[in-house]
Coordinates of C-alpha atoms and ligand atoms in Angstrom, one line a residue:
X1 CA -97.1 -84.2 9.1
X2 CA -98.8 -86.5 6.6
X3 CA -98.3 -90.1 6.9
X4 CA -97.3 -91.9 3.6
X5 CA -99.1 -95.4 2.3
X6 CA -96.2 -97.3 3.8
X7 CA -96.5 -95.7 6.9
X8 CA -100.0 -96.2 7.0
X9 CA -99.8 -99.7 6.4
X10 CA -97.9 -99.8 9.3
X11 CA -100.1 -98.4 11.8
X12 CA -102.9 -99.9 10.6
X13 CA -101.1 -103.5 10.9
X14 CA -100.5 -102.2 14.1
X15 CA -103.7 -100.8 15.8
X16 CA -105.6 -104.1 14.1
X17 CA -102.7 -106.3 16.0
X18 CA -103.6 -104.2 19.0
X19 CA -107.5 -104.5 18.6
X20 CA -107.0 -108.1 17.7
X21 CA -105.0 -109.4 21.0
X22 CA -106.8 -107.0 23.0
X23 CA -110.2 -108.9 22.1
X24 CA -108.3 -112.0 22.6
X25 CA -107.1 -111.6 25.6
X26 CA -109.6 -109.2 27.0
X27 CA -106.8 -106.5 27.3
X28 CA -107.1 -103.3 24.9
X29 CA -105.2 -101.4 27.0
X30 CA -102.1 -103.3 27.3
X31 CA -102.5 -104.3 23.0
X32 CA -102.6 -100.4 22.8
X33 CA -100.0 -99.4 24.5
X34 CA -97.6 -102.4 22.9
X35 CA -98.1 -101.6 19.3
X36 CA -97.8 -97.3 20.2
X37 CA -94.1 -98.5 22.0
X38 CA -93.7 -100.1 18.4
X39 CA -94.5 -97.5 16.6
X40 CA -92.0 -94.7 18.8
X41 CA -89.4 -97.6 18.2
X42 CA -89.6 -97.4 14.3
X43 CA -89.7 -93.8 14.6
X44 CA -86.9 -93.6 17.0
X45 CA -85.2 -96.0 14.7
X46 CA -85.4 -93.7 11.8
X47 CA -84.6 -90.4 13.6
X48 CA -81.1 -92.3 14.9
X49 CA -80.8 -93.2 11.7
X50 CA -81.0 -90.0 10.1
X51 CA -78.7 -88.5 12.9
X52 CA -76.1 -91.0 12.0
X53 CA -76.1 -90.4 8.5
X54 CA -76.0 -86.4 9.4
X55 CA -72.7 -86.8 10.9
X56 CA -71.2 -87.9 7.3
X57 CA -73.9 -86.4 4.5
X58 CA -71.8 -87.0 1.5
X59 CA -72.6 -90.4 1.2
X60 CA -76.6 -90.9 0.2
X61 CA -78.8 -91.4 3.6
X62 CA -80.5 -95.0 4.2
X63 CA -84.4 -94.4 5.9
X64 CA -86.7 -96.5 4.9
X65 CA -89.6 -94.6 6.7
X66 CA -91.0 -92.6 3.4
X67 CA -91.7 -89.2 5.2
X68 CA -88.2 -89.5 7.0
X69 CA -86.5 -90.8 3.5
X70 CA -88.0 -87.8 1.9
X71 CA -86.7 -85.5 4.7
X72 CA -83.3 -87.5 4.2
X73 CA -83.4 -87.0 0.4
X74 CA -84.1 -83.1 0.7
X75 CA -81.2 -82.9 3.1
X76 CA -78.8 -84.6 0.8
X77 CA -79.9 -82.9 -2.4
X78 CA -80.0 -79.6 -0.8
X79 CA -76.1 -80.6 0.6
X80 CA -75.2 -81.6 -2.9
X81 CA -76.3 -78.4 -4.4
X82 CA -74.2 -75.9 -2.3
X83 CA -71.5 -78.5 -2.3
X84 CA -71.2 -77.6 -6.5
X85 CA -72.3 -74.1 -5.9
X86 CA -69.0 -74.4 -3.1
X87 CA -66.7 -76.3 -5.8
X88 CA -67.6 -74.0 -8.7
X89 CA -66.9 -71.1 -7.3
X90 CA -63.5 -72.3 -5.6
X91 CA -63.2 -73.1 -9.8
X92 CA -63.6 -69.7 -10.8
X93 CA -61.6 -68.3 -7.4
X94 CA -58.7 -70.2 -8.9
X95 CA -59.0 -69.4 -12.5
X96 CA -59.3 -65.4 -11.6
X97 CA -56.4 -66.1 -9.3
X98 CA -54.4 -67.9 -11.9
X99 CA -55.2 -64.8 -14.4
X100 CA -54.4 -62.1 -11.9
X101 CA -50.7 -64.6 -11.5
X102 CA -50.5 -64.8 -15.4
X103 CA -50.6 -60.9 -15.6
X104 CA -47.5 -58.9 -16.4
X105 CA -48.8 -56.0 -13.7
X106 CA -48.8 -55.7 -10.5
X107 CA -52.1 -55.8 -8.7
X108 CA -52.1 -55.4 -4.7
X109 CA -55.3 -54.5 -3.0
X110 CA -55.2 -52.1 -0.3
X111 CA -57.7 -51.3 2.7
X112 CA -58.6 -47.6 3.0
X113 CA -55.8 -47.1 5.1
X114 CA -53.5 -48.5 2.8
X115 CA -52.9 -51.9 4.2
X116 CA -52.4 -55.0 2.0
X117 CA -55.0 -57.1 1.4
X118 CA -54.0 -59.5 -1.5
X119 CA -51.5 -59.2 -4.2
X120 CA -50.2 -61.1 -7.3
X121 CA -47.3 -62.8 -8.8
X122 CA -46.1 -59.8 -10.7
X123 CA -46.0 -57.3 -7.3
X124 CA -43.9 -60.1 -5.5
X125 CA -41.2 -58.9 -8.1
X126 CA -42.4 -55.4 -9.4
X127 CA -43.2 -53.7 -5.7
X128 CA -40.9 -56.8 -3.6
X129 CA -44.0 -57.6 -1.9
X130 CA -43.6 -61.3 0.2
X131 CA -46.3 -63.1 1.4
X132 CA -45.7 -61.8 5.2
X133 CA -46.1 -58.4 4.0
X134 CA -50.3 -58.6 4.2
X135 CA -52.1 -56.7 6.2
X136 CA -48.6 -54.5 6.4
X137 CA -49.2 -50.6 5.1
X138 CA -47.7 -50.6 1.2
X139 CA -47.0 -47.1 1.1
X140 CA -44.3 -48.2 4.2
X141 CA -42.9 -50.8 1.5
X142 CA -42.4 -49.0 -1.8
X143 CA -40.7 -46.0 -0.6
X144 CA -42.1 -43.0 -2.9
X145 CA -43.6 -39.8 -2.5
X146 CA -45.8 -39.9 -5.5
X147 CA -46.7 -43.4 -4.2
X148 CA -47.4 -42.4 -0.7
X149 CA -50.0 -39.8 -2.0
X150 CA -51.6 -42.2 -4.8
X151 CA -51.6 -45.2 -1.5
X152 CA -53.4 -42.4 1.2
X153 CA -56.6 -43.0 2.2
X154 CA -59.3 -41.4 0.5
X155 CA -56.9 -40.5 -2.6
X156 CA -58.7 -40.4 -5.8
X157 CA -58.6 -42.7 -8.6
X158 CA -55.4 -41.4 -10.4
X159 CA -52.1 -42.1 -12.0
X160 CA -48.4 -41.6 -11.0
X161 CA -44.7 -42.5 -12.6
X162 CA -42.1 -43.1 -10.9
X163 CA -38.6 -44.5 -10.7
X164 CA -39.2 -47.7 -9.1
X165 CA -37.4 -47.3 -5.5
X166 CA -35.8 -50.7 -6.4
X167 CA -34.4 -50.2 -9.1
X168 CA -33.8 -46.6 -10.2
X169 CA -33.4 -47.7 -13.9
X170 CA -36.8 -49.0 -14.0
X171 CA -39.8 -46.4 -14.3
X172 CA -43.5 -47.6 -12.6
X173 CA -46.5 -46.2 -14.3
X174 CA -48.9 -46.8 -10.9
X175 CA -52.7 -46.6 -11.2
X176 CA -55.4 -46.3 -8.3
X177 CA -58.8 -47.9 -8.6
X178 CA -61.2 -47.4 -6.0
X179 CA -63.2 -50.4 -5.5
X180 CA -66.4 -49.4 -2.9
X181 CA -66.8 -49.5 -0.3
X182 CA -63.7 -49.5 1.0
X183 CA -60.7 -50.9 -1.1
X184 CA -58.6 -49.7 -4.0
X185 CA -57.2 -51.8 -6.7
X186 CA -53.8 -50.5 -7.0
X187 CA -52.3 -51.5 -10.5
X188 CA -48.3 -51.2 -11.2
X189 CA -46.7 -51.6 -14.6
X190 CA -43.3 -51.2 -15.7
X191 CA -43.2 -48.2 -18.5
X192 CA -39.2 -48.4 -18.9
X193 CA -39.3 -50.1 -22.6
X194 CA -42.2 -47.7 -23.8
X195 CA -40.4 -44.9 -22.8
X196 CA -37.9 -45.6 -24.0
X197 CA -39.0 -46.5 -27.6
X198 CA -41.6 -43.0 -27.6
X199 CA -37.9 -41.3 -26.5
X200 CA -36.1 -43.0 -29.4
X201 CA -38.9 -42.2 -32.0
X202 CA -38.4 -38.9 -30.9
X203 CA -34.9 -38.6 -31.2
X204 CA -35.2 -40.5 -34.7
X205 CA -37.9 -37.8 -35.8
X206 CA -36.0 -35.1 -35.0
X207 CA -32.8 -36.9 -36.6
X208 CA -34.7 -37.2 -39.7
X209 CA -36.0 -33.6 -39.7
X210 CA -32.1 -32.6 -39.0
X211 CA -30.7 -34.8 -41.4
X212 CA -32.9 -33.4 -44.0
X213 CA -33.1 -29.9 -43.3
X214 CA -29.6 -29.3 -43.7
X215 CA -29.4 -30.4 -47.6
X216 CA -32.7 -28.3 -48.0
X217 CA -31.5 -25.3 -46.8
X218 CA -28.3 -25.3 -49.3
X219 CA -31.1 -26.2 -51.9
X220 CA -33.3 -23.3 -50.9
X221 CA -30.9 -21.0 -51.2
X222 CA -29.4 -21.5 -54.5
X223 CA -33.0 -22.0 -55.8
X224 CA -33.1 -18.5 -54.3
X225 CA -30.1 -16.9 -55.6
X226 CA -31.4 -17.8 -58.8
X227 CA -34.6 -16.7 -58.7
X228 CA -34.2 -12.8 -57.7
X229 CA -30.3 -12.7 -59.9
X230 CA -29.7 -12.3 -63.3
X231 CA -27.2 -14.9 -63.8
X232 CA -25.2 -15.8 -66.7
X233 CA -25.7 -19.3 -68.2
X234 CA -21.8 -19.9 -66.9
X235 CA -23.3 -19.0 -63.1
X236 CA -26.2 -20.8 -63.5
X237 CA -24.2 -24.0 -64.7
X238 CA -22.1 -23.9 -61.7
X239 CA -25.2 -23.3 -59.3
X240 CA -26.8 -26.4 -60.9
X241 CA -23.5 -28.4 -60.3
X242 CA -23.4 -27.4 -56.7
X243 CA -27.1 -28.3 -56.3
X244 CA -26.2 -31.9 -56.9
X245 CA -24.4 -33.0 -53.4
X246 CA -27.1 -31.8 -51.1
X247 CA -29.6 -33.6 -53.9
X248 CA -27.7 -36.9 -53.9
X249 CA -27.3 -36.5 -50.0
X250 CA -31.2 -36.1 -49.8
X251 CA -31.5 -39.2 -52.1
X252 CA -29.2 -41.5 -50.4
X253 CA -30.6 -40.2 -46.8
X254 CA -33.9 -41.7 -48.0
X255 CA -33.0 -44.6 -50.0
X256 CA -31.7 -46.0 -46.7
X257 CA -34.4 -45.0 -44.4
X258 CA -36.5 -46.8 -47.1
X259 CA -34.3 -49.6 -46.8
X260 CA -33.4 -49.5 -42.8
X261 CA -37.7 -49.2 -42.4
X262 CA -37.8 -52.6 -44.4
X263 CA -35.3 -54.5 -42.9
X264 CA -37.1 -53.6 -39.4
X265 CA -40.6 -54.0 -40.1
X266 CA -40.7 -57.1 -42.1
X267 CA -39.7 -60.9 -41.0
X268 CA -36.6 -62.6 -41.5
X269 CA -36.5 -63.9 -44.8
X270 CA -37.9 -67.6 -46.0
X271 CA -35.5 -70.4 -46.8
X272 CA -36.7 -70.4 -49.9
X273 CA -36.4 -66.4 -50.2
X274 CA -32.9 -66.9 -49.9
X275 CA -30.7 -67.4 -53.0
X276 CA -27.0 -68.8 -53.7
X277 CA -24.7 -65.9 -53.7
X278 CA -21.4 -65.6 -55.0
X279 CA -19.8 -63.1 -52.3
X280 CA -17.2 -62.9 -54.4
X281 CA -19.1 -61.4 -57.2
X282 CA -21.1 -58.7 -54.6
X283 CA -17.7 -57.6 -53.5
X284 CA -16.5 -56.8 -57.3
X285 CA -19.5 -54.5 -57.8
X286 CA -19.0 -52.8 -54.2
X287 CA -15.3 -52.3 -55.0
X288 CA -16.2 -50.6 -58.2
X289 CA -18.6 -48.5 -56.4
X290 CA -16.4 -47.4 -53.3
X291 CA -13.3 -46.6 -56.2
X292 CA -15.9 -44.0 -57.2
X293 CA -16.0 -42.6 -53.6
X294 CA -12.4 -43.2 -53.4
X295 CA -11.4 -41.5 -56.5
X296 CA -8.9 -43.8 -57.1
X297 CA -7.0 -42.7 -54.0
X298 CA -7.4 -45.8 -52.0
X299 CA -5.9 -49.5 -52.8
X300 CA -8.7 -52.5 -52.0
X301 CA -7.5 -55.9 -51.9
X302 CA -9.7 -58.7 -51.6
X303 CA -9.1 -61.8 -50.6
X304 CA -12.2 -64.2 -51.3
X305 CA -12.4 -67.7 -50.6
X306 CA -13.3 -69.6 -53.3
X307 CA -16.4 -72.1 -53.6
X308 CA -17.6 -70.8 -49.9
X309 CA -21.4 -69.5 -51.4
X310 CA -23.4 -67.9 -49.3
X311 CA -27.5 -68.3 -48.5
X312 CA -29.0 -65.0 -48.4
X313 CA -31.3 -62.2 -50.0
X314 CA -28.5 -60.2 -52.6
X315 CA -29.8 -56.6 -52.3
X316 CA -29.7 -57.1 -48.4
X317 CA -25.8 -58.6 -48.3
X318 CA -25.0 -56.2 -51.3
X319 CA -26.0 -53.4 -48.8
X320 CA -24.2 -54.4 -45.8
X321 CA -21.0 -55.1 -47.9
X322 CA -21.1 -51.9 -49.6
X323 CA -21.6 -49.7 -46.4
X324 CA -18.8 -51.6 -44.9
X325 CA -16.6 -51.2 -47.8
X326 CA -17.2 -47.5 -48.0
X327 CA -17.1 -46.8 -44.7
X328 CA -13.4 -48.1 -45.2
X329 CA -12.9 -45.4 -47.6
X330 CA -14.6 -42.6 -45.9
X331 CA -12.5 -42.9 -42.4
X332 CA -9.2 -43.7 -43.7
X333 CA -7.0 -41.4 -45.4
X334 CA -5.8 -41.2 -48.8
X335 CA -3.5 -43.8 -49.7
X336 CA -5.1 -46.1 -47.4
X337 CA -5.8 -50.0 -48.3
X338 CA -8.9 -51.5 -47.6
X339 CA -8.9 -55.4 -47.6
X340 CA -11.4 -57.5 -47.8
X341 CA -11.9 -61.0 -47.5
X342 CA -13.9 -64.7 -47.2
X343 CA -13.0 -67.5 -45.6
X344 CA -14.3 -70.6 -43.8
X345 CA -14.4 -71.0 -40.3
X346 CA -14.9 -73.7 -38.2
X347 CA -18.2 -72.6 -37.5
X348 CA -19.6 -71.3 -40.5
X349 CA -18.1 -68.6 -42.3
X350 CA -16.5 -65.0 -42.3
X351 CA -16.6 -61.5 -43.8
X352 CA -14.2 -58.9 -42.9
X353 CA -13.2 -55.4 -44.1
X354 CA -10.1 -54.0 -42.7
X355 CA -9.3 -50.2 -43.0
X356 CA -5.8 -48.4 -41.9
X357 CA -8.2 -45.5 -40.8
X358 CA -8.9 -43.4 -38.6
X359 CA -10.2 -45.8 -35.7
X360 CA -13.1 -45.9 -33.2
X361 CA -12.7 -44.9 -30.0
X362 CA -13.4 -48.0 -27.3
X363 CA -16.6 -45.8 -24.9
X364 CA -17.9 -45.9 -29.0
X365 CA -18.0 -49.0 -30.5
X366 CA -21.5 -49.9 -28.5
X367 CA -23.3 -47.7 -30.2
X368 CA -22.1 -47.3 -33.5
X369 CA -24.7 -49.7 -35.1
X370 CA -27.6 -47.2 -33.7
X371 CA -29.1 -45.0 -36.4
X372 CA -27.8 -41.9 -36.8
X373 CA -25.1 -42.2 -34.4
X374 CA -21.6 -40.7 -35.2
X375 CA -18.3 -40.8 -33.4
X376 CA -17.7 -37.2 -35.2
X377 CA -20.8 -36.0 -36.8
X378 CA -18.7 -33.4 -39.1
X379 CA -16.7 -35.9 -40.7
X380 CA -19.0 -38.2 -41.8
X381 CA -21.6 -35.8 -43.2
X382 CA -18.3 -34.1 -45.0
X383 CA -17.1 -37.9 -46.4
X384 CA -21.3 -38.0 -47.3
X385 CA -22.4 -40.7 -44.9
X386 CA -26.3 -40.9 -43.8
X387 CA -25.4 -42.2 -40.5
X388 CA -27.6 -45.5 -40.9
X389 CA -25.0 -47.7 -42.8
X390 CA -24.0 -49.3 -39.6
X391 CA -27.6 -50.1 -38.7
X392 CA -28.4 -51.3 -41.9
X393 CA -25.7 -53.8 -41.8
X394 CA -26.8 -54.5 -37.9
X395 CA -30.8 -55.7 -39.1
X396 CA -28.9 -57.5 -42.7
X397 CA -26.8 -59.6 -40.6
X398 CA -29.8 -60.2 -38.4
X399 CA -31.9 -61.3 -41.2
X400 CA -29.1 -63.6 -41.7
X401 CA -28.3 -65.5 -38.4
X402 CA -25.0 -63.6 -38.7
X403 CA -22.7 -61.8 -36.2
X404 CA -21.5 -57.7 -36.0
X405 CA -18.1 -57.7 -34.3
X406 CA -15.5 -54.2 -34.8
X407 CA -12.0 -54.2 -33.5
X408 CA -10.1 -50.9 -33.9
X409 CA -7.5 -48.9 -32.9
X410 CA -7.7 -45.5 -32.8
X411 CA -5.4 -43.6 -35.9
X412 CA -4.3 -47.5 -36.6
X413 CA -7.7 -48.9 -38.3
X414 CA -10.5 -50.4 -37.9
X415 CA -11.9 -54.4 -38.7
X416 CA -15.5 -55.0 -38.9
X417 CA -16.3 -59.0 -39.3
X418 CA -19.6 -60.8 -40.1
X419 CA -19.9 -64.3 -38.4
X420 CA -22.1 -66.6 -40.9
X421 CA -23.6 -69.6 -39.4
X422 CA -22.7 -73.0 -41.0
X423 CA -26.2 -73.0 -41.6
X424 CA -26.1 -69.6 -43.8
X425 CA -23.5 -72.1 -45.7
X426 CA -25.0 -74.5 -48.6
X427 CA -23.0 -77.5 -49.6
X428 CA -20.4 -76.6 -52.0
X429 CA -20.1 -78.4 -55.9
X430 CA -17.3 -79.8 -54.0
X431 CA -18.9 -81.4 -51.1
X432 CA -21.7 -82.6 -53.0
X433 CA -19.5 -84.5 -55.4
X434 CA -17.6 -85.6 -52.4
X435 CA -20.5 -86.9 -50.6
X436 CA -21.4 -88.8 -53.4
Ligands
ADP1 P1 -22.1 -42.9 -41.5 O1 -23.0 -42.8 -42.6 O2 -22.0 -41.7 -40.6 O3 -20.8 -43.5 -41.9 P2 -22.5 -45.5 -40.2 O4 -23.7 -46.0 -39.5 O5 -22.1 -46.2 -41.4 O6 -22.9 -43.9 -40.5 O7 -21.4 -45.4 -39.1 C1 -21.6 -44.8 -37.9 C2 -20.4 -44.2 -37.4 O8 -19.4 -45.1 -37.1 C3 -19.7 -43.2 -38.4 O9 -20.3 -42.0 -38.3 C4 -18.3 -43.3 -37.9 O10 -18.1 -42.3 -36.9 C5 -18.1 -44.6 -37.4 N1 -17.5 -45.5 -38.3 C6 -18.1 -46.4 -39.2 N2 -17.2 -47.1 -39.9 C7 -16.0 -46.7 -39.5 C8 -14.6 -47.0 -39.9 N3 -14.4 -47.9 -40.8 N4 -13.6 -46.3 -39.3 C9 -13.9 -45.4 -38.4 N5 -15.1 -45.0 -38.0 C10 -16.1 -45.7 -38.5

């Protein structure tokens, strides 16, 4: 051990002192062995000092001695070091475990056998995992075959679905990740919704294809007909006329998956998309269009409130009215009235279209507003409905804060009303010259 300056100052203070009084007095040996006792004192000193300070290192150590301050110093610094090394990664523990909390999957880790290790937030709920349940087996906890194999020891890294054993409504797309040596990540998410919306874009292709085919296949084989007969301009005339239904029927079928596609995809309009309507107006045109349908053999009467205008985009509420209003005319019979009408409320305002139709049954009128859904598929492709009026006027009213409800009675009629917001509602000439 080297001595430092201070140090040996010291012992040369000392062994002069020593040398000094021991010529003095004639005594070298006594002077000696006083100023060595010295010297093990101060060092005694600093050692007890440094033990003290050991007991409680956080705070900075206090030798004086500079080879036992520097030994101090080291200790301290070398303390301080793996106490941030300590503190940043109980930082980074906490972030990852705050993460692994945040995420929407389950995440357990398993032991080869299959016991639990750690788990997050997400598999408290998804897999009913409680904190008691570690070191527990988790294939003994989520009761499933495909599980148990996926959860077995050495199983390789693969992926299972399954109806959770919770909740058989719910399906669990479960994933194994073998971590080495010997753990496996096992990773649960809840695949109900995206099933779900791959099954209804299914069903809505093949609805299209459907929908379309059949108009086609009248088409192909008049086109047909003509092609290999020798027709008279008479024939051909009526061929041509009957062409036109399945035409039109194709037309309107895409016109309102045009429109339905719109209405989904894109955001709610802008306050300042929005315009002033006169609903009043809309339902004039809509009337004129559903006499055509009609042929004059149904009676509409409309009862409109006056000075009640409406906020909102005027090819979107024309749509919705006129599907409505037709609708009337295609399930009620001949001679039927249809009445429509306007009105405050005390909430806002109301729509309605009343029919003396043919009704819907109750177990129906969930799922009306779902595209392409019928109550009798044969009727409404005979009275020339798409089947995605309803959910046209479903996604309008949406766009417009507004409310779908139906009453009906089956072979009595039916009443669909739209519930507008007051805030669908702009002050009136009235109420402006009032609140002035
Ligand atoms: P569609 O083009 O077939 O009329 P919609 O989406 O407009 O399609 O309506 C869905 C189904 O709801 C219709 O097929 C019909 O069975 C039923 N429906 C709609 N409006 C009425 C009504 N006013 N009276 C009786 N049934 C109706």
């Amino acid at each position: 051990m080297k001595l430092s300056t201070r140090e040996w100052l010291i012992a040369g203070t000392l062994a002069s002192l020593a040398i000094l009084f021991g010529a003095l007095l004639d005594a070298y040996g006594a002077t000696l062995f006083i100023a060595a006792a010295i010297w093990i004192v101060l060092q005694r000193r600093e050692f007890m000092e440094l033990s003290r300070w050991a007991q409680h290192p956080l705070s900075r150590p206090s030798n004086n001695l500079l080879e036992w301050q520097l030994l101090a110093e080291n200790l301290y610094r070398s303390i301080q070091n793996s106490r941030n090394r300590t503190k940043g990664a109980l930082r980074t523990l906490s972030t990852t475990r705050a993460i692994t909390n945040a995420l929407p999957d389950a995440a357990v880790i398993i032991e080869q056998g299959g016991n639990i290790v750690r788990f997050n937030s997400a598999a408290e709920h998804m897999l009913r995992l409680a904190p008691s349940d570690r070191g527990t087996n988790l294939a003994s906890l989520v009761r499933a075959p495909e599980f148990l194999t996926l959860v077995r020891k050495d199983a390789p890294e693969s992926i299972v679905e399954f109806a959770s054993p919770f909740d058989g409504s719910v399906r669990l797309e479960v994933r194994r990740i073998n971590l080495p040596p010997n753990h496996a990540l096992i990773l649960a998410r809840d695949v109900t919704q995206l099933n779900r919306l791959l099954t209804m874009r299914q069903d809505f292709v093949a609805n299209v294809s459907h929908e379309l085919r059949t108009p086609l296949t009248v088409i192909v084989g008049y086109l047909e007909t003509m092609a290999m007969e020798n027709l008279d301009v008479e024939t051909l005339k009526d061929i041509l006329q009957k062409l036109e239904p399945p035409t039109q029927r194709m037309r309107a079928l895409v016109e309102d998956l045009l429109l339905l596609t719109r209405l989904e995809s894109s955001a709610a309009p802008e306050p300042r998309e929005l315009d002033t309507l006169d609903l009043g107006a809309i339902v004039r045109s809509c009337i004129a269009e559903a006499r055509v349908l009609s042929h004059g053999k149904h009676r509409f009467d409309a009862d409109m409130e006056r000075d009640v205008p409406l906020l909102g985009v005027e090819s979107e509420v024309y749509s919705a009215c006129l599907n409505m209003i037709t609708n009337a005319v295609r399930y009620s019979p001949e001679g039927g009235v249809v009445a429509i009408s306007w009105r405050r409320t005390s909430h806002g305002a109301c729509f309605s279209v009343t029919d003396q139709g043919i009704g819907i049954p109750s177990e129906d009128l969930q799922r009306i507003t779902e595209r392409f859904y019928r109550v009798d598929f044969a009727k409404s492709r005979v009275r020339g409905g798409t089947g995605l009026g309803l959910a046209i006027v479903k996604h309008v009213l949406k766009r417009h804060h507004a409310a779908l409800r139906v009453e009906s009675t089956l072979g009595a009629g039916t009443t669909f009303y739209c519930d507008f917001p007051d805030s669908q509602l702009p002050l009136t000439t009235t109420e402006i010259q009032e609140a002035k």
